[in-house]
Amino acid sequence: MNNNIDSLSVESFVQNKVNLPYNNLIIIDESGSMQGKPFNFACFLAAVLLVKNPDDDGRNLIGMFANNARFLTSITQQVTSKNSLVRNSTVKVTSQPFVDPKLSFMDNYRRIHSYLTAEFKSGGTYFNTIPHLIQEIAKEDPTVIDYLKQYPVWTIVSDGDLCGSINSGNALRDFFRVCERTIGFEPFLIFIDVHTWSSKRTLRWKGIDNVIHIVNDPNKIETILTNFKDLQIFDIYTPLQSIHASNRYDPIKQNIIDEQ
C-alpha cells in the first residue's frame, strides 16, 4: 500500500497464483472510516478482482456504498492532488475501461486507485442500499437481473458495521431477503473485513449461510484469492462453517474418537 513493493513479484502473484474463475462483483465501502489505509487496501483488492474476472463485462463493473450505493462502469476522472482525498483536485478524463490489458497489474491498480479515490464520497455504512439500488434499476430495465446473474460471487470490502448498526448479522440477512425478492437469487458473498479483528465481530456472522467472512489477515485473504476454484466447495463449506461456529457442533466433537 506504500508502493515499496516489487512490481514483478506482484505481477506474478496476480497472474499466476490468484484463481478466481467466476465473474466476481466487487463492492467497496466508501464510508468516512474507510479513509486512508483501509480504502487503499479496498482499491488494491478491487484491482485484483477486476483484472482476474474472465470477461470484459466483469472487468468493468464495480460498486461503492456509503449513505447510498452506486455502480461504476468506467474511469472518468482521476486525482491530481498529493492529498488524494481532496476531491476538488480531480480532473476529468476521457472515459476509459477499468482494466487495460496492455498495462501491467500495478499500472492498472494505480489507475483504478486514482479513480476510486476521486469518487470517494464518505458518509455512513448503509449496506442494504445495494439491493435497493438494484431494485430501482430493475424497475427501469428488467434485463439488469439477467446481467447480475452472471456474477455468482460478490466480494464486499468494508471496515464498518453494516447499515451503521452493531447488528451486522440482521443487516446481512435482510440483504439476502431483498436480493431474493428483487433479483431472484442470493449471491455468494465473500465479506472481507478490513477492521481490526476481534472475536466479537466474527460472532455477528454466526449461522448465516452463503457467506464467508474473512478477517483482517493477509494470509486468510491470500488463501481465498488463490483457492477459490469451485462454487460447490463453498456451497458445502458455508453450512459446515455455521455448524462448527455454533453449539450444534459440540455433540460431534464429544463423540469423535481421538486416535492419538
Short mmCIF file of C-alpha atoms in Angstrom, two decimals:
data_model
loop_
_atom_site.label_atom_id
_atom_site.label_comp_id
_atom_site.label_asym_id
_atom_site.label_seq_id
_atom_site.Cartn_x
_atom_site.Cartn_y
_atom_site.Cartn_z
CA MET A 1 0.00 0.00 0.00
CA ASN A 2 3.04 2.27 0.37
CA ASN A 3 4.30 1.45 -3.14
CA ASN A 4 7.54 -0.02 -1.76
CA ILE A 5 6.97 -3.37 -3.43
CA ASP A 6 8.44 -5.38 -6.27
CA SER A 7 6.10 -4.87 -9.22
CA LEU A 8 7.30 -8.07 -10.90
CA SER A 9 6.51 -10.16 -7.82
CA VAL A 10 3.02 -8.67 -7.61
CA GLU A 11 2.51 -9.29 -11.34
CA SER A 12 3.49 -12.94 -10.91
CA PHE A 13 1.25 -13.36 -7.87
CA VAL A 14 -1.82 -11.86 -9.55
CA GLN A 15 -1.39 -13.58 -12.89
CA ASN A 16 -0.17 -17.00 -11.73
CA LYS A 17 -1.50 -17.60 -8.21
CA VAL A 18 -4.82 -15.77 -7.92
CA ASN A 19 -7.52 -18.20 -9.01
CA LEU A 20 -10.96 -16.61 -9.50
CA PRO A 21 -12.63 -18.41 -12.42
CA TYR A 22 -16.05 -16.75 -11.94
CA ASN A 23 -17.13 -13.18 -12.58
CA ASN A 24 -16.82 -11.53 -9.20
CA LEU A 25 -18.74 -8.33 -8.45
CA ILE A 26 -16.55 -6.21 -6.19
CA ILE A 27 -18.37 -3.69 -3.94
CA ILE A 28 -16.34 -1.48 -1.61
CA ASP A 29 -17.29 0.58 1.40
CA GLU A 30 -16.60 4.30 0.93
CA SER A 31 -17.80 5.45 4.37
CA GLY A 32 -15.81 8.04 6.32
CA SER A 33 -13.97 5.49 8.44
CA MET A 34 -12.51 3.88 5.31
CA GLN A 35 -10.23 6.84 4.57
CA GLY A 36 -6.53 6.07 4.32
CA LYS A 37 -5.11 2.55 4.50
CA PRO A 38 -8.49 0.70 4.57
CA PHE A 39 -9.59 2.37 1.34
CA ASN A 40 -6.17 1.86 -0.27
CA PHE A 41 -6.45 -1.83 0.55
CA ALA A 42 -10.01 -1.95 -0.83
CA CYS A 43 -8.76 -0.38 -4.06
CA PHE A 44 -5.98 -2.97 -4.29
CA LEU A 45 -8.44 -5.84 -3.85
CA ALA A 46 -10.76 -4.21 -6.39
CA ALA A 47 -7.91 -4.09 -8.90
CA VAL A 48 -7.06 -7.77 -8.31
CA LEU A 49 -10.67 -8.89 -8.78
CA LEU A 50 -11.28 -6.70 -11.82
CA VAL A 51 -8.10 -7.89 -13.55
CA LYS A 52 -8.93 -11.55 -12.87
CA ASN A 53 -12.57 -11.51 -13.94
CA PRO A 54 -12.89 -13.77 -17.01
CA ASP A 55 -14.77 -11.43 -19.38
CA ASP A 56 -14.82 -7.78 -20.40
CA ASP A 57 -18.11 -7.00 -18.65
CA GLY A 58 -16.79 -8.40 -15.39
CA ARG A 59 -13.62 -6.36 -15.69
CA ASN A 60 -15.57 -3.13 -15.97
CA LEU A 61 -18.13 -3.07 -13.19
CA ILE A 62 -17.63 -2.07 -9.56
CA GLY A 63 -19.96 -0.99 -6.77
CA MET A 64 -19.47 1.50 -3.93
CA PHE A 65 -21.66 2.24 -0.93
CA ALA A 66 -21.86 4.68 1.97
CA ASN A 67 -25.11 6.61 2.56
CA ASN A 68 -26.15 5.35 -0.88
CA ALA A 69 -24.97 2.67 -3.29
CA ARG A 70 -23.91 3.10 -6.91
CA PHE A 71 -22.36 1.13 -9.71
CA LEU A 72 -19.49 2.41 -11.85
CA THR A 73 -18.55 1.11 -15.28
CA SER A 74 -15.57 3.17 -16.46
CA ILE A 75 -12.85 5.57 -15.35
CA THR A 76 -13.99 9.16 -15.86
CA GLN A 77 -11.74 11.17 -13.54
CA GLN A 78 -8.50 10.94 -11.59
CA VAL A 79 -6.85 12.56 -8.60
CA THR A 80 -4.11 15.12 -9.18
CA SER A 81 -3.61 16.43 -5.64
CA LYS A 82 -0.98 14.88 -3.34
CA ASN A 83 -3.78 14.74 -0.77
CA SER A 84 -5.69 12.01 -2.57
CA LEU A 85 -8.88 12.56 -0.58
CA VAL A 86 -9.27 16.19 -1.64
CA ARG A 87 -11.81 15.59 -4.37
CA ASN A 88 -11.84 19.16 -5.70
CA SER A 89 -8.35 18.44 -7.05
CA THR A 90 -9.59 15.86 -9.55
CA VAL A 91 -9.59 16.23 -13.31
CA LYS A 92 -11.96 14.78 -15.88
CA VAL A 93 -10.52 12.26 -18.31
CA THR A 94 -11.77 10.58 -21.44
CA SER A 95 -13.88 7.61 -20.41
CA GLN A 96 -11.62 4.56 -20.06
CA PRO A 97 -12.22 0.92 -19.07
CA PHE A 98 -11.13 -0.08 -15.58
CA VAL A 99 -8.73 -2.70 -16.90
CA ASP A 100 -6.39 -2.05 -19.80
CA PRO A 101 -4.96 -5.45 -20.90
CA LYS A 102 -1.91 -3.72 -22.35
CA LEU A 103 -0.83 -2.47 -18.92
CA SER A 104 0.82 -4.28 -16.03
CA PHE A 105 -1.20 -5.06 -12.93
CA MET A 106 0.43 -2.25 -10.93
CA ASP A 107 -0.30 0.28 -13.66
CA ASN A 108 -3.93 -0.85 -13.74
CA TYR A 109 -4.04 -0.67 -9.93
CA ARG A 110 -2.76 2.91 -9.92
CA ARG A 111 -5.38 3.98 -12.49
CA ILE A 112 -8.18 2.25 -10.56
CA HIS A 113 -6.95 3.62 -7.23
CA SER A 114 -6.80 7.19 -8.56
CA TYR A 115 -10.32 6.94 -9.96
CA LEU A 116 -11.93 5.34 -6.92
CA THR A 117 -10.23 7.88 -4.66
CA ALA A 118 -11.62 10.68 -6.80
CA GLU A 119 -15.07 9.09 -6.47
CA PHE A 120 -14.84 8.70 -2.68
CA LYS A 121 -18.00 10.14 -1.04
CA SER A 122 -17.65 9.39 2.70
CA GLY A 123 -20.73 9.01 4.93
CA GLY A 124 -22.30 6.04 6.72
CA THR A 125 -22.13 2.29 6.07
CA TYR A 126 -25.59 1.53 4.69
CA PHE A 127 -25.01 -1.87 3.14
CA ASN A 128 -28.66 -2.53 2.28
CA THR A 129 -28.71 0.38 -0.15
CA ILE A 130 -27.09 -2.08 -2.60
CA PRO A 131 -30.09 -4.40 -3.24
CA HIS A 132 -32.49 -1.45 -3.04
CA LEU A 133 -30.48 0.30 -5.76
CA ILE A 134 -30.69 -2.86 -7.88
CA GLN A 135 -34.43 -2.92 -7.32
CA GLU A 136 -34.78 0.66 -8.58
CA ILE A 137 -32.58 -0.01 -11.62
CA ALA A 138 -34.53 -3.18 -12.45
CA LYS A 139 -37.81 -1.24 -12.49
CA GLU A 140 -36.43 0.73 -15.42
CA ASP A 141 -34.57 -2.14 -17.08
CA PRO A 142 -35.54 -5.71 -16.07
CA THR A 143 -32.66 -7.15 -18.14
CA VAL A 144 -30.34 -5.99 -15.34
CA ILE A 145 -31.43 -9.05 -13.35
CA ASP A 146 -30.20 -11.47 -16.00
CA TYR A 147 -26.99 -9.47 -16.25
CA LEU A 148 -26.32 -9.71 -12.49
CA LYS A 149 -26.83 -13.47 -12.57
CA GLN A 150 -23.55 -13.58 -14.49
CA TYR A 151 -21.91 -12.60 -11.18
CA PRO A 152 -22.39 -15.62 -8.88
CA VAL A 153 -19.84 -14.26 -6.38
CA TRP A 154 -19.94 -10.80 -4.78
CA THR A 155 -16.99 -9.58 -2.73
CA ILE A 156 -17.68 -6.86 -0.17
CA VAL A 157 -14.79 -4.93 1.39
CA SER A 158 -15.69 -2.90 4.48
CA ASP A 159 -14.32 -1.88 7.86
CA GLY A 160 -17.59 -0.90 9.46
CA ASP A 161 -20.79 -2.19 10.98
CA LEU A 162 -23.25 -2.79 8.19
CA CYS A 163 -26.12 -0.33 7.97
CA GLY A 164 -24.35 1.81 10.59
CA SER A 165 -25.59 -0.63 13.22
CA ILE A 166 -23.99 -3.06 15.64
CA ASN A 167 -26.37 -5.73 14.35
CA SER A 168 -24.49 -6.62 11.17
CA GLY A 169 -25.93 -10.13 11.13
CA ASN A 170 -29.50 -8.91 10.78
CA ALA A 171 -28.40 -6.41 8.15
CA LEU A 172 -26.90 -9.24 6.13
CA ARG A 173 -29.99 -11.45 6.49
CA ASP A 174 -32.13 -8.55 5.28
CA PHE A 175 -29.73 -8.08 2.37
CA PHE A 176 -30.33 -11.67 1.26
CA ARG A 177 -34.10 -11.33 1.66
CA VAL A 178 -34.13 -8.23 -0.53
CA CYS A 179 -31.90 -9.93 -3.12
CA GLU A 180 -34.18 -12.97 -3.28
CA ARG A 181 -37.25 -10.76 -3.62
CA THR A 182 -35.85 -8.32 -6.18
CA ILE A 183 -33.36 -10.24 -8.31
CA GLY A 184 -34.49 -13.81 -7.70
CA PHE A 185 -31.26 -15.23 -6.30
CA GLU A 186 -28.87 -14.86 -3.41
CA PRO A 187 -25.28 -14.14 -4.45
CA PHE A 188 -22.45 -15.93 -2.71
CA LEU A 189 -20.75 -13.29 -0.55
CA ILE A 190 -17.10 -13.05 0.38
CA PHE A 191 -17.03 -10.37 3.07
CA ILE A 192 -13.51 -9.06 3.63
CA ASP A 193 -13.42 -7.18 6.92
CA VAL A 194 -10.54 -4.69 6.98
CA HIS A 195 -11.35 -3.59 10.53
CA THR A 196 -9.01 -4.68 13.32
CA TRP A 197 -10.03 -8.27 14.03
CA SER A 198 -11.88 -9.26 17.16
CA SER A 199 -13.86 -12.35 18.09
CA LYS A 200 -16.93 -10.21 18.81
CA ARG A 201 -17.04 -9.09 15.17
CA THR A 202 -16.79 -12.69 13.96
CA LEU A 203 -19.71 -13.76 16.14
CA ARG A 204 -22.04 -11.44 14.22
CA TRP A 205 -21.81 -13.77 11.22
CA LYS A 206 -22.72 -16.98 13.05
CA GLY A 207 -25.46 -19.06 11.47
CA ILE A 208 -25.58 -17.16 8.15
CA ASP A 209 -25.18 -19.40 5.11
CA ASN A 210 -23.84 -18.36 1.71
CA VAL A 211 -21.22 -16.07 3.29
CA ILE A 212 -17.53 -16.36 4.02
CA HIS A 213 -16.32 -13.74 6.49
CA ILE A 214 -12.61 -13.05 6.01
CA VAL A 215 -10.97 -11.24 8.91
CA ASN A 216 -8.21 -8.65 8.57
CA ASP A 217 -5.43 -11.17 7.99
CA PRO A 218 -3.30 -11.11 4.80
CA ASN A 219 -2.79 -14.89 4.94
CA LYS A 220 -6.52 -15.60 5.02
CA ILE A 221 -7.18 -13.10 2.23
CA GLU A 222 -4.44 -14.68 0.13
CA THR A 223 -5.96 -18.12 0.75
CA ILE A 224 -9.37 -17.08 -0.56
CA LEU A 225 -7.84 -15.38 -3.60
CA THR A 226 -5.68 -18.34 -4.57
CA ASN A 227 -8.05 -21.23 -3.78
CA PHE A 228 -11.48 -20.14 -4.97
CA LYS A 229 -11.85 -22.88 -7.59
CA ASP A 230 -15.24 -24.46 -7.22
CA LEU A 231 -18.52 -22.88 -6.12
CA GLN A 232 -19.78 -26.29 -4.99
CA ILE A 233 -17.00 -26.45 -2.41
CA PHE A 234 -18.19 -23.21 -0.87
CA ASP A 235 -21.86 -24.20 -1.07
CA ILE A 236 -20.88 -27.13 1.16
CA TYR A 237 -18.38 -25.17 3.25
CA THR A 238 -20.66 -22.39 4.47
CA PRO A 239 -23.28 -24.53 6.30
CA LEU A 240 -20.47 -26.59 7.82
CA GLN A 241 -18.78 -23.37 8.92
CA SER A 242 -22.03 -22.26 10.57
CA ILE A 243 -22.41 -25.59 12.37
CA HIS A 244 -18.80 -25.53 13.55
CA ALA A 245 -19.17 -21.99 14.91
CA SER A 246 -22.29 -22.87 16.90
CA ASN A 247 -23.02 -25.22 19.80
CA ARG A 248 -24.65 -27.61 17.32
CA TYR A 249 -21.15 -28.93 16.67
CA ASP A 250 -20.49 -29.81 20.32
CA PRO A 251 -22.14 -33.29 20.22
CA ILE A 252 -20.00 -34.19 17.20
CA LYS A 253 -16.81 -33.09 18.93
CA GLN A 254 -17.73 -35.03 22.06
CA ASN A 255 -18.21 -38.26 20.11
CA ILE A 256 -15.06 -38.12 18.00
CA ILE A 257 -12.52 -40.77 18.95
CA ASP A 258 -9.05 -39.31 19.35
CA GLU A 259 -6.81 -41.93 17.75
CA GLN A 260 -3.68 -40.23 19.07
#
